[in-house]
XYZ file of N, CA, C and O in Angstrom:
888
model
N 87.315 105.476 131.709
C 88.242 106.451 132.385
C 89.617 106.501 131.721
O 90.163 105.382 131.462
N 90.028 107.714 131.540
C 91.356 108.020 130.885
C 92.534 107.556 131.787
O 92.386 107.456 132.957
N 93.642 107.366 131.109
C 94.926 107.067 131.893
C 95.296 108.180 132.962
O 95.713 107.933 133.919
N 94.996 109.300 132.409
C 95.464 110.536 133.304
C 94.526 110.589 134.550
O 94.911 110.765 135.610
N 93.282 110.285 134.285
C 92.218 110.272 135.305
C 92.558 109.171 136.371
O 92.660 109.457 137.553
N 92.991 107.982 135.843
C 93.338 106.861 136.758
C 94.498 107.134 137.439
O 94.544 106.913 138.732
N 95.510 107.907 136.892
C 96.628 108.140 137.698
C 96.436 109.193 138.812
O 96.976 109.172 139.850
N 95.531 110.145 138.491
C 95.242 111.117 139.590
C 94.400 110.470 140.650
O 94.581 110.783 141.760
N 93.618 109.559 140.385
C 92.875 108.820 141.451
C 93.873 107.983 142.319
O 93.788 108.066 143.613
N 94.928 107.292 141.705
C 95.816 106.576 142.252
C 96.720 107.516 143.302
O 96.984 107.277 144.415
N 96.952 108.726 142.636
C 97.698 109.750 143.381
C 96.847 110.091 144.685
O 97.538 110.316 145.705
N 95.735 110.250 144.585
C 94.793 110.748 145.789
C 94.957 109.646 146.876
O 95.187 109.776 148.014
N 94.778 108.266 146.500
C 94.774 107.143 147.338
C 96.270 107.128 148.048
O 96.358 106.856 149.197
N 97.322 107.355 147.262
C 98.603 107.319 147.772
C 98.882 108.469 148.833
O 99.538 108.225 149.844
N 98.360 109.617 148.400
C 98.416 110.821 149.410
C 97.804 110.569 150.700
O 98.342 111.041 151.711
N 96.692 109.866 150.649
C 95.972 109.666 152.019
C 96.133 108.221 152.648
O 95.302 107.943 153.516
N 97.045 107.562 152.198
C 97.269 106.121 152.521
C 97.492 105.943 154.041
O 96.912 105.086 154.659
N 98.283 106.926 154.671
C 98.376 106.842 156.078
C 97.233 107.145 156.895
O 97.032 106.623 157.994
N 96.457 108.090 156.380
C 95.146 108.475 157.070
C 94.277 107.231 157.090
O 93.643 106.911 158.045
N 94.094 106.704 155.962
C 93.323 105.452 155.754
C 93.664 104.309 156.587
O 92.856 103.731 157.422
N 94.976 104.067 156.738
C 95.557 102.983 157.632
C 95.305 103.266 159.076
O 94.843 102.477 159.760
N 95.590 104.494 159.298
C 95.372 104.999 160.778
C 93.860 104.858 161.211
O 93.542 104.473 162.386
N 92.988 105.408 160.177
C 91.673 105.231 160.621
C 91.107 103.829 160.682
O 90.253 103.622 161.772
N 91.458 102.967 159.884
C 91.056 101.550 160.045
C 91.535 100.981 161.345
O 90.915 100.250 161.953
N 92.837 101.336 161.606
C 93.402 100.826 162.972
C 92.711 101.207 164.143
O 92.232 100.555 164.933
N 92.339 102.632 164.075
C 91.711 103.266 165.140
C 90.244 102.822 165.406
O 89.755 102.377 166.418
N 89.669 102.610 164.197
C 88.214 102.086 164.160
C 88.220 100.694 164.692
O 87.240 100.309 165.361
N 89.241 99.894 164.279
C 89.256 98.475 164.633
C 89.325 98.328 166.179
O 88.701 97.413 166.833
N 90.283 99.107 166.734
C 90.552 99.161 168.154
C 89.197 99.663 168.901
O 88.858 98.928 169.931
N 88.550 100.551 168.307
C 87.233 100.986 168.901
C 86.191 99.766 168.900
O 85.518 99.522 169.898
N 86.162 99.059 167.795
C 85.252 97.918 167.748
C 85.637 96.871 168.693
O 84.704 96.187 169.381
N 86.895 96.538 168.863
C 87.349 95.542 169.855
C 86.928 96.063 171.276
O 86.472 95.200 172.129
N 87.151 97.250 171.562
C 86.807 97.836 172.864
C 85.219 97.589 173.160
O 84.889 97.306 174.192
N 84.501 97.830 172.038
C 82.996 97.819 172.123
C 82.507 96.380 172.464
O 81.392 96.186 172.975
N 83.298 95.462 172.236
C 82.921 94.086 172.473
C 83.219 93.503 173.823
O 82.860 92.493 174.198
N 83.778 94.410 174.672
C 84.256 93.861 176.006
C 83.298 94.205 177.128
O 83.585 93.805 178.235
N 82.152 94.946 176.867
C 81.401 95.184 178.002
C 80.339 96.276 177.598
O 80.399 96.968 176.576
N 79.340 96.459 178.574
C 78.301 97.569 178.212
C 78.861 98.962 178.173
O 78.568 99.691 177.236
N 79.610 99.297 179.207
C 80.237 100.762 179.206
C 81.214 100.762 178.122
O 81.340 101.802 177.332
N 82.024 99.846 177.925
C 82.949 99.764 176.761
C 82.399 99.833 175.517
O 82.920 100.419 174.482
N 81.182 99.257 175.343
C 80.535 99.212 174.066
C 80.053 100.741 173.676
O 80.271 101.126 172.497
N 79.635 101.551 174.532
C 79.263 102.947 174.393
C 80.567 103.721 173.981
O 80.445 104.506 172.987
N 81.550 103.621 174.693
C 82.772 104.254 174.374
C 83.472 103.794 173.032
O 83.747 104.708 172.228
N 83.474 102.619 172.789
C 83.963 102.060 171.464
C 83.004 102.435 170.298
O 83.538 102.934 169.238
N 81.672 102.358 170.493
C 80.818 102.854 169.360
C 80.971 104.265 169.126
O 81.005 104.701 167.888
N 81.166 105.098 170.105
C 81.357 106.534 169.865
C 82.792 106.757 169.254
O 82.893 107.650 168.386
N 83.752 105.989 169.636
C 85.144 106.058 168.920
C 85.033 105.786 167.468
O 85.720 106.352 166.705
N 84.282 104.679 167.282
C 84.189 104.248 165.762
C 83.445 105.359 164.932
O 83.785 105.549 164.013
N 82.308 105.788 165.517
C 81.559 106.928 164.903
C 82.544 108.181 164.538
O 82.482 108.700 163.512
N 83.194 108.587 165.607
C 83.982 109.782 165.539
C 85.156 109.588 164.504
O 85.460 110.522 163.809
N 85.716 108.490 164.495
C 86.766 108.223 163.510
C 86.364 108.305 162.043
O 86.927 109.050 161.250
N 85.056 107.745 161.787
C 84.519 107.806 160.367
C 84.227 109.339 160.111
O 84.529 109.899 159.075
N 83.528 110.024 160.978
C 83.180 111.342 160.817
C 84.313 112.355 160.686
O 84.244 113.171 159.709
N 85.365 112.168 161.497
C 86.622 113.022 161.347
C 87.221 112.752 160.035
O 87.691 113.731 159.302
N 87.324 111.507 159.592
C 87.917 111.279 158.241
C 87.094 111.818 157.062
O 87.590 112.274 156.108
N 85.846 111.837 157.313
C 84.852 112.331 156.274
C 85.084 113.884 156.207
O 84.595 114.396 155.142
N 85.626 114.508 157.193
C 85.856 115.988 157.097
C 87.321 116.191 156.745
O 87.537 117.164 155.894
N 88.304 115.404 157.227
C 89.571 115.769 156.921
C 89.910 115.585 155.370
O 90.776 116.315 154.788
N 89.441 114.417 154.835
C 89.792 114.076 153.361
C 89.335 115.294 152.434
O 90.234 115.668 151.637
N 88.113 115.783 152.578
C 87.738 116.834 151.569
C 88.428 118.123 151.915
O 88.839 118.875 150.991
N 88.633 118.454 153.067
C 89.167 119.762 153.530
C 90.597 119.857 153.171
O 91.059 120.802 152.531
N 91.428 118.748 153.225
C 92.891 118.838 152.923
C 93.100 118.363 151.512
O 94.059 118.702 150.913
N 92.258 117.467 151.011
C 92.473 116.818 149.637
C 91.908 117.672 148.620
O 92.497 117.757 147.408
N 90.878 118.626 148.861
C 90.209 119.315 147.879
C 90.151 120.840 148.209
O 90.808 121.691 147.531
N 89.679 121.211 149.506
C 89.452 122.524 149.739
C 90.719 123.357 149.876
O 90.859 124.571 149.266
N 91.794 122.777 150.564
C 93.019 123.429 150.772
C 93.759 123.702 149.444
O 94.362 124.696 149.243
N 93.641 122.677 148.552
C 94.204 122.851 147.161
C 93.551 124.051 146.420
O 94.242 124.850 145.795
N 92.303 124.022 146.478
C 91.545 125.136 145.847
C 91.823 126.478 146.525
O 91.823 127.496 145.657
N 91.964 126.520 147.788
C 92.144 127.795 148.376
C 93.658 128.269 148.072
O 93.709 129.479 147.833
N 94.583 127.425 147.929
C 95.866 127.776 147.668
C 96.082 127.855 146.122
O 97.259 128.148 145.619
N 94.968 127.612 145.407
C 95.002 127.687 143.839
C 96.153 126.691 143.354
O 96.744 126.874 142.268
N 96.281 125.632 144.058
C 97.329 124.543 143.624
C 96.749 123.801 142.427
O 97.459 123.070 141.735
N 95.477 123.949 142.184
C 94.709 123.142 141.121
C 95.195 123.775 139.722
O 94.922 123.253 138.684
N 95.841 124.872 139.720
C 96.357 125.567 138.365
C 97.268 124.689 137.723
O 97.309 124.799 136.347
N 98.006 123.787 138.330
C 98.942 122.864 137.622
C 98.040 121.945 136.670
O 98.657 121.502 135.735
N 96.786 121.806 136.960
C 95.990 120.911 136.239
C 95.834 121.356 134.801
O 95.447 120.665 133.877
N 96.006 122.608 134.630
C 95.811 123.167 133.363
C 96.921 122.772 132.300
O 96.551 122.751 131.163
N 97.926 122.277 132.826
C 99.131 121.731 131.927
C 98.783 120.309 131.637
O 99.496 119.682 130.794
N 97.734 119.658 132.250
C 97.510 118.254 131.945
C 96.578 118.075 130.801
O 95.639 118.892 130.518
N 96.663 116.988 130.122
C 95.775 116.742 129.034
C 94.324 116.175 129.539
O 94.010 115.058 129.339
N 93.720 117.121 130.306
C 92.393 116.777 130.899
C 91.599 118.022 131.054
O 92.031 119.010 131.269
N 90.232 117.847 130.974
C 89.336 118.956 131.189
C 89.159 119.393 132.493
O 89.382 118.519 133.401
N 88.529 120.551 132.765
C 88.238 120.824 134.151
C 87.236 119.872 134.812
O 87.387 119.514 135.952
N 86.400 119.479 133.878
C 85.269 118.449 134.437
C 86.070 117.031 134.775
O 85.744 116.468 135.675
N 86.875 116.727 133.938
C 87.691 115.467 134.035
C 88.478 115.539 135.344
O 88.680 114.472 136.004
N 89.117 116.765 135.540
C 89.885 116.820 136.764
C 89.119 116.779 138.070
O 89.426 116.034 138.988
N 87.831 117.240 137.864
C 86.989 117.294 139.062
C 86.550 115.816 139.255
O 86.313 115.348 140.415
N 86.330 115.041 138.233
C 85.920 113.687 138.327
C 87.094 112.849 139.098
O 86.802 111.995 139.930
N 88.263 113.319 138.635
C 89.437 112.502 139.180
C 89.650 112.785 140.749
O 89.756 111.921 141.577
N 89.382 113.950 141.018
C 89.469 114.416 142.482
C 88.302 113.808 143.386
O 88.545 113.338 144.306
N 87.084 113.706 142.764
C 86.029 113.167 143.422
C 86.232 111.697 143.632
O 86.068 111.116 144.711
N 86.618 111.032 142.529
C 86.866 109.597 142.631
C 87.919 109.267 143.627
O 87.793 108.224 144.280
N 89.023 110.001 143.468
C 90.157 109.690 144.382
C 89.823 109.882 145.879
O 90.141 109.163 146.724
N 89.146 110.960 146.192
C 88.767 111.303 147.519
C 87.650 110.384 148.111
O 87.724 109.869 149.212
N 86.712 110.130 147.178
C 85.548 109.105 147.513
C 86.116 107.657 147.688
O 85.835 106.923 148.657
N 87.115 107.247 146.948
C 87.618 105.953 146.996
C 88.501 105.853 148.443
O 88.515 104.863 149.007
N 89.092 107.028 148.731
C 89.969 107.000 149.918
C 88.941 106.734 151.193
O 89.179 106.004 152.049
N 87.982 107.550 151.129
C 86.850 107.447 152.249
C 86.265 106.058 152.215
O 86.101 105.488 153.327
N 85.754 105.644 151.029
C 85.174 104.356 151.028
C 85.968 103.175 151.425
O 85.515 102.207 152.039
N 87.286 103.263 151.260
C 88.219 102.186 151.635
C 88.135 102.029 153.167
O 88.024 100.842 153.728
N 88.290 103.094 153.964
C 88.171 103.039 155.399
C 86.738 102.779 155.876
O 86.447 102.070 156.889
N 85.754 103.347 155.200
C 84.325 103.289 155.617
C 83.907 101.820 155.474
O 83.193 101.223 156.343
N 84.176 101.316 154.392
C 83.842 99.913 154.033
C 84.476 98.978 155.185
O 83.799 97.968 155.693
N 85.807 99.196 155.423
C 86.458 98.288 156.330
C 85.794 98.284 157.786
O 85.618 97.403 158.357
N 85.550 99.550 158.039
C 84.880 99.856 159.484
C 83.415 99.452 159.504
O 82.954 99.019 160.631
N 82.746 99.496 158.438
C 81.286 99.023 158.392
C 81.272 97.542 158.560
O 80.522 97.002 159.190
N 82.150 96.868 157.702
C 82.246 95.348 157.770
C 82.670 94.966 159.223
O 82.043 94.063 159.837
N 83.552 95.729 159.803
C 83.897 95.379 161.203
C 82.772 95.515 162.233
O 82.612 94.719 163.139
N 81.931 96.509 161.875
C 80.783 96.706 162.814
C 79.745 95.631 162.795
O 78.980 95.251 163.598
N 79.631 95.176 161.425
C 78.686 94.128 161.096
C 79.179 92.827 161.790
O 78.330 92.164 162.453
N 80.391 92.579 161.702
C 80.946 91.335 162.406
C 80.776 91.517 163.885
O 80.413 90.514 164.580
N 81.013 92.599 164.372
C 80.862 92.814 165.871
C 79.361 92.556 166.277
O 79.189 91.767 167.234
N 78.289 93.112 165.542
C 77.124 92.858 166.022
C 76.692 91.372 165.870
O 75.939 90.923 166.754
N 77.117 90.730 164.846
C 76.712 89.299 164.568
C 77.573 88.379 165.560
O 77.009 87.385 165.857
N 78.693 88.747 165.951
C 79.617 87.839 166.609
C 79.477 88.031 168.019
O 79.636 87.005 168.877
N 79.319 89.238 168.639
C 79.346 89.378 170.014
C 78.063 88.946 170.652
O 77.009 89.282 170.254
N 78.166 88.052 171.704
C 76.904 87.467 172.245
C 76.086 88.464 173.007
O 74.831 88.171 173.142
N 76.669 89.374 173.507
C 75.819 90.448 174.294
C 75.298 91.533 173.531
O 74.570 92.295 174.190
N 75.545 91.509 172.168
C 74.961 92.540 171.360
C 73.839 91.950 170.440
O 74.122 90.948 169.813
N 72.540 92.420 170.590
C 71.494 91.865 169.855
C 71.705 92.114 168.312
O 72.124 93.216 167.784
N 71.450 90.963 167.509
C 71.555 91.093 166.135
C 70.421 92.053 165.490
O 70.687 92.431 164.292
N 69.376 92.333 166.220
C 68.517 93.262 165.661
C 69.012 94.704 165.556
O 68.360 95.527 164.898
N 70.236 94.924 166.046
C 70.774 96.254 165.942
C 71.413 96.395 164.569
O 71.759 97.586 164.252
N 71.540 95.400 163.896
C 72.311 95.510 162.528
C 71.629 96.412 161.570
O 72.318 97.233 160.981
N 70.234 96.333 161.271
C 69.729 97.374 160.454
C 70.013 98.834 160.840
O 70.222 99.650 159.973
N 69.915 99.147 162.019
C 70.309 100.420 162.561
C 71.847 100.840 162.233
O 72.061 101.940 161.710
N 72.721 99.921 162.369
C 74.026 100.189 162.085
C 74.231 100.396 160.580
O 75.054 101.333 160.229
N 73.536 99.639 159.795
C 73.826 99.748 158.392
C 73.054 101.266 157.954
O 73.769 101.827 157.049
N 71.995 101.570 158.510
C 71.387 102.888 158.131
C 72.306 104.001 158.528
O 72.476 104.906 157.873
N 72.892 103.966 159.749
C 73.932 104.838 160.148
C 75.013 104.953 159.350
O 75.533 106.093 158.963
N 75.545 103.817 158.935
C 76.755 103.741 158.026
C 76.294 104.463 156.578
O 77.141 105.119 156.028
N 75.227 104.106 156.076
C 74.711 104.707 154.954
C 74.664 106.208 154.959
O 75.011 107.013 154.103
N 74.129 106.733 156.195
C 74.067 108.158 156.460
C 75.348 108.853 156.546
O 75.612 110.018 156.013
N 76.436 108.171 157.010
C 77.800 108.689 157.264
C 78.486 108.833 155.781
O 79.108 109.927 155.555
N 78.230 107.865 154.935
C 78.821 108.090 153.586
C 78.097 109.155 152.843
O 78.644 109.927 151.887
N 76.751 109.382 153.008
C 76.005 110.407 152.427
C 76.453 111.729 153.027
O 76.601 112.693 152.129
N 76.687 111.801 154.236
C 77.190 113.011 154.898
C 78.446 113.353 154.233
O 78.670 114.599 153.941
N 79.413 112.419 154.107
C 80.749 112.695 153.537
C 80.505 113.366 152.128
O 81.347 114.134 151.691
N 79.701 112.727 151.299
C 79.505 113.146 149.936
C 79.068 114.651 149.923
O 79.586 115.411 149.030
N 78.180 115.040 150.861
C 77.918 116.522 150.924
C 78.996 117.346 151.272
O 79.288 118.320 150.602
N 79.840 117.065 152.188
C 80.963 117.735 152.515
C 81.991 117.703 151.396
O 82.557 118.915 151.032
N 82.310 116.571 150.783
C 83.099 116.667 149.622
C 82.798 117.507 148.471
O 83.548 118.215 147.968
N 81.474 117.434 148.134
C 80.947 118.143 146.986
C 80.890 119.752 147.295
O 81.122 120.509 146.387
N 80.700 119.989 148.482
C 80.665 121.425 148.927
C 82.163 121.975 148.757
O 82.355 123.183 148.340
N 83.075 121.301 149.079
C 84.514 121.664 148.940
C 85.028 121.789 147.417
O 85.795 122.582 147.127
N 84.264 120.994 146.567
C 84.461 121.060 145.212
C 83.817 122.432 144.472
O 84.332 122.812 143.535
N 82.787 122.803 145.151
C 81.949 123.860 144.539
C 82.281 125.271 145.004
O 81.855 126.232 144.405
N 82.973 125.415 146.222
C 83.298 126.673 146.734
C 84.544 126.723 147.544
O 85.066 125.672 147.956
N 85.088 127.849 147.494
C 86.448 128.067 148.283
C 86.136 128.906 149.449
O 87.002 129.315 150.191
N 84.894 129.219 149.733
C 84.504 130.026 150.877
C 84.778 129.262 152.098
O 84.126 128.183 152.339
N 85.594 129.844 152.996
C 85.742 129.224 154.361
C 84.429 129.109 155.170
O 84.038 128.151 155.799
N 83.660 130.109 155.197
C 82.300 130.263 155.893
C 81.382 129.121 155.392
O 80.661 128.452 156.112
N 81.296 129.041 154.056
C 80.365 128.060 153.440
C 80.711 126.566 153.783
O 79.901 125.864 154.199
N 82.082 126.312 153.654
C 82.477 125.085 154.003
C 82.344 124.680 155.409
O 81.944 123.533 155.851
N 82.760 125.642 156.311
C 82.544 125.497 157.761
C 81.048 125.222 158.098
O 80.833 124.392 159.008
N 80.207 125.933 157.469
C 78.803 125.815 157.757
C 78.242 124.430 157.395
O 77.601 123.780 158.152
N 78.839 123.921 156.196
C 78.407 122.645 155.799
C 78.932 121.476 156.819
O 78.209 120.562 157.113
N 80.193 121.691 157.252
C 80.745 120.732 158.260
C 79.984 120.744 159.459
O 79.620 119.660 160.061
N 79.566 121.890 160.005
C 78.835 121.836 161.321
C 77.480 121.329 160.990
O 77.017 120.640 161.913
N 76.783 121.725 160.033
C 75.472 121.177 159.724
C 75.418 119.671 159.614
O 74.608 118.933 160.104
N 76.389 119.045 158.935
C 76.493 117.699 158.602
C 76.779 116.865 159.916
O 76.248 115.880 160.174
N 77.620 117.579 160.726
C 77.949 116.801 162.076
C 76.787 116.924 162.996
O 76.461 115.883 163.604
N 76.015 117.987 162.981
C 74.802 118.004 163.716
C 73.802 117.044 163.141
O 72.937 116.359 163.772
N 73.808 116.827 161.806
C 72.886 115.937 161.186
C 73.125 114.515 161.678
O 72.079 113.731 161.702
N 74.223 114.170 161.918
C 74.530 112.698 162.426
C 73.639 112.460 163.728
O 73.003 111.463 163.908
N 73.870 113.383 164.687
C 73.083 113.307 165.880
C 71.571 113.197 165.682
O 70.872 112.500 166.335
N 71.096 114.241 164.845
C 69.760 114.261 164.665
C 69.218 112.913 163.905
O 68.086 112.447 164.173
N 69.907 112.525 163.080
C 69.528 111.189 162.248
C 69.547 109.996 163.319
O 68.539 109.260 163.366
N 70.491 109.857 164.126
C 70.463 108.815 165.119
C 69.378 108.880 166.148
O 68.686 107.968 166.411
N 68.934 110.184 166.506
C 67.793 110.233 167.409
C 66.493 109.943 166.611
O 65.693 109.328 167.232
N 66.339 110.416 165.334
C 65.092 110.285 164.633
C 64.976 108.665 164.376
O 63.809 108.256 164.526
N 65.998 108.047 163.907
C 65.961 106.719 163.460
C 65.619 105.758 164.780
O 64.867 104.845 164.738
N 66.284 106.174 165.815
C 66.069 105.278 166.997
C 64.706 105.444 167.567
O 64.169 104.714 168.537
N 63.840 106.441 167.115
C 62.581 106.767 167.551
C 61.467 106.280 166.769
O 60.371 106.444 167.046
N 61.901 105.827 165.515
C 60.943 105.309 164.597
C 60.500 103.859 165.142
O 61.308 103.023 165.209
N 59.280 103.656 165.346
C 58.723 102.414 165.889
C 59.216 101.271 164.960
O 59.490 100.178 165.567
N 59.076 101.360 163.629
C 59.504 100.328 162.673
C 60.906 99.980 162.890
O 61.357 98.716 162.514
N 61.866 100.738 163.426
C 63.237 100.483 163.528
C 63.526 100.190 165.064
O 64.213 99.137 165.444
N 63.025 101.032 165.997
C 63.446 100.938 167.364
C 62.855 99.665 167.940
O 63.429 99.043 168.951
N 61.701 99.259 167.582
C 60.954 98.192 168.333
C 61.779 96.674 167.929
O 61.498 95.770 168.633
N 62.635 96.702 166.995
C 63.336 95.481 166.594
C 64.742 95.586 166.943
O 65.583 94.677 166.636
N 65.257 96.753 167.387
C 66.652 96.834 167.789
C 67.302 95.881 168.696
O 68.457 95.465 168.776
N 66.330 95.385 169.592
C 66.827 94.484 170.668
C 66.434 92.976 170.213
O 66.600 92.022 171.189
N 65.999 92.781 169.084
C 65.555 91.484 168.648
C 66.702 90.482 168.440
O 67.859 90.993 168.227
N 66.514 89.293 168.517
C 67.552 88.155 168.392
C 67.973 88.197 166.917
O 69.091 87.597 166.634
N 67.116 88.584 165.945
C 67.493 88.470 164.516
C 67.138 89.887 163.971
O 66.298 90.593 164.277
N 68.034 90.217 162.826
C 67.610 91.492 162.131
C 66.247 91.351 161.464
O 65.935 90.514 160.886
N 65.516 92.603 161.530
C 64.321 92.709 160.790
C 64.425 93.636 159.693
O 64.656 94.920 159.876
N 64.327 93.078 158.429
C 64.453 93.954 157.342
C 63.066 94.376 156.776
O 62.428 93.723 155.843
N 62.484 95.482 157.268
C 61.110 95.884 156.824
C 61.172 96.983 155.914
O 62.214 97.587 155.431
N 59.912 97.529 155.550
C 59.775 98.483 154.525
C 60.439 99.826 154.932
O 60.950 100.611 154.052
N 60.492 100.148 156.265
C 60.992 101.333 156.762
C 62.457 101.306 156.440
O 63.089 102.381 156.109
N 63.112 100.296 156.891
C 64.590 100.114 156.634
C 64.889 100.376 155.075
O 65.829 101.328 154.782
N 64.283 99.778 154.151
C 64.637 99.849 152.853
C 64.163 101.289 152.293
O 64.880 101.765 151.464
N 63.260 101.811 152.685
C 62.811 103.227 152.310
C 63.850 104.216 152.701
O 64.367 105.037 152.027
N 64.385 104.083 153.940
C 65.393 104.948 154.485
C 66.697 104.866 153.600
O 67.386 105.721 153.205
N 66.954 103.633 153.414
C 68.150 103.222 152.629
C 68.141 103.795 151.201
O 69.008 104.363 150.537
N 66.887 103.777 150.476
C 66.729 104.301 149.246
C 66.853 105.866 149.276
O 67.531 106.382 148.297
N 66.369 106.435 150.290
C 66.478 107.930 150.332
C 68.012 108.288 150.616
O 68.538 109.246 149.841
N 68.691 107.581 151.352
C 70.143 107.863 151.480
C 70.864 107.777 150.121
O 71.747 108.625 149.674
N 70.517 106.628 149.392
C 71.172 106.472 148.202
C 70.817 107.480 147.002
O 71.728 107.892 146.372
N 69.463 107.826 147.074
C 69.126 108.911 146.141
C 69.888 110.223 146.451
O 70.257 110.965 145.522
N 69.821 110.525 147.786
C 70.484 111.869 148.109
C 71.960 111.814 147.771
O 72.417 112.782 147.241
N 72.601 110.688 147.950
C 73.976 110.688 147.604
C 74.190 110.847 146.082
O 75.149 111.515 145.614
N 73.431 110.147 145.300
C 73.430 110.205 143.865
C 73.235 111.637 143.329
O 73.997 112.059 142.416
N 72.222 112.374 143.921
C 71.976 113.832 143.487
C 73.114 114.585 143.950
O 73.546 115.570 143.146
N 73.713 114.512 145.152
C 74.806 115.316 145.640
C 76.051 115.037 144.756
O 76.642 116.101 144.349
N 76.380 113.850 144.503
C 77.646 113.671 143.656
C 77.431 114.155 142.203
O 78.453 114.329 141.518
N 76.189 114.347 141.698
C 75.972 114.746 140.404
C 76.187 116.111 140.200
O 76.386 116.691 139.188
N 75.930 117.000 141.308
C 76.064 118.504 141.309
C 77.294 119.085 140.815
O 77.401 119.978 139.948
N 78.478 118.580 141.329
C 79.765 119.071 140.807
C 79.927 118.965 139.311
O 80.517 119.909 138.718
N 79.503 117.841 138.791
C 79.730 117.628 137.270
C 78.880 118.759 136.530
O 79.378 119.303 135.597
N 77.670 118.917 136.953
C 76.755 119.923 136.360
C 77.430 121.466 136.501
O 77.446 122.091 135.475
N 77.789 121.607 137.629
C 78.318 123.066 137.775
C 79.722 123.264 137.165
O 79.781 124.216 136.473
N 80.548 122.343 137.436
C 81.972 122.504 136.976
C 81.934 122.468 135.375
O 82.760 123.119 134.837
N 81.198 121.642 134.808
C 81.104 121.559 133.367
C 80.714 122.815 132.692
O 80.945 123.117 131.470
N 80.052 123.786 133.388
C 79.570 124.924 132.796
C 80.625 126.141 133.083
O 80.408 127.326 132.572
N 81.603 125.862 133.959
C 82.623 126.793 134.294
C 83.645 126.811 133.159
O 84.005 125.853 132.528
N 84.230 127.952 133.004
C 85.260 128.133 131.902
C 86.753 127.878 132.577
O 87.646 127.738 131.821
N 86.768 128.100 134.110
C 87.992 127.847 134.619
C 87.779 126.565 135.557
O 86.766 126.308 136.049
N 89.057 126.187 135.967
C 89.079 124.997 136.762
C 89.027 125.389 138.320
O 88.819 124.520 139.153
N 89.256 126.653 138.589
C 89.411 127.086 139.976
C 88.322 128.132 140.075
O 87.854 128.691 139.207
């Protein structure tokens, strides 16, 4: 990674620092709330989920889409960096910003499941699969903002990915290989869990590679 790319990544992290801190604080409070009772668990879990989803939309929309819409990326033409290199920097910066809060809140959720006496440890595989889906969802939104300035297209992606979270939760919770062990005293790491995890990882890898392929063929950065 070149020094210019590194500085641009750091710039992204610095620009989003308060969003990251606020999200971690809000997500942590949600997890603490979730540990206090059955009703509170549902409210806290929903708040934790909403925090991650919201940040997964805000970061790409304001960090990438708004800049491209305002043609603010034209300043990059004066930098010693190629259009593809700039796209890499924007992706890494935005991805690093999201991963910092996502990782903190995912670790917090893991601690909650393992430490809270009233929450079955068998829920852990479901939590990890959901967290994996959230970061994959974010990757789809981020890459769509890199590839298009169309408000309609980006809005459609945001709506579909948000709907996708609900559908994913419903489908996973109805898979016998997952649902039958969610109330178990210990986590069950079966083939279904690893298969879903592999699909999530593969989808994320494919999605993240698309901007490089498309932008590298463009003659302009915007």
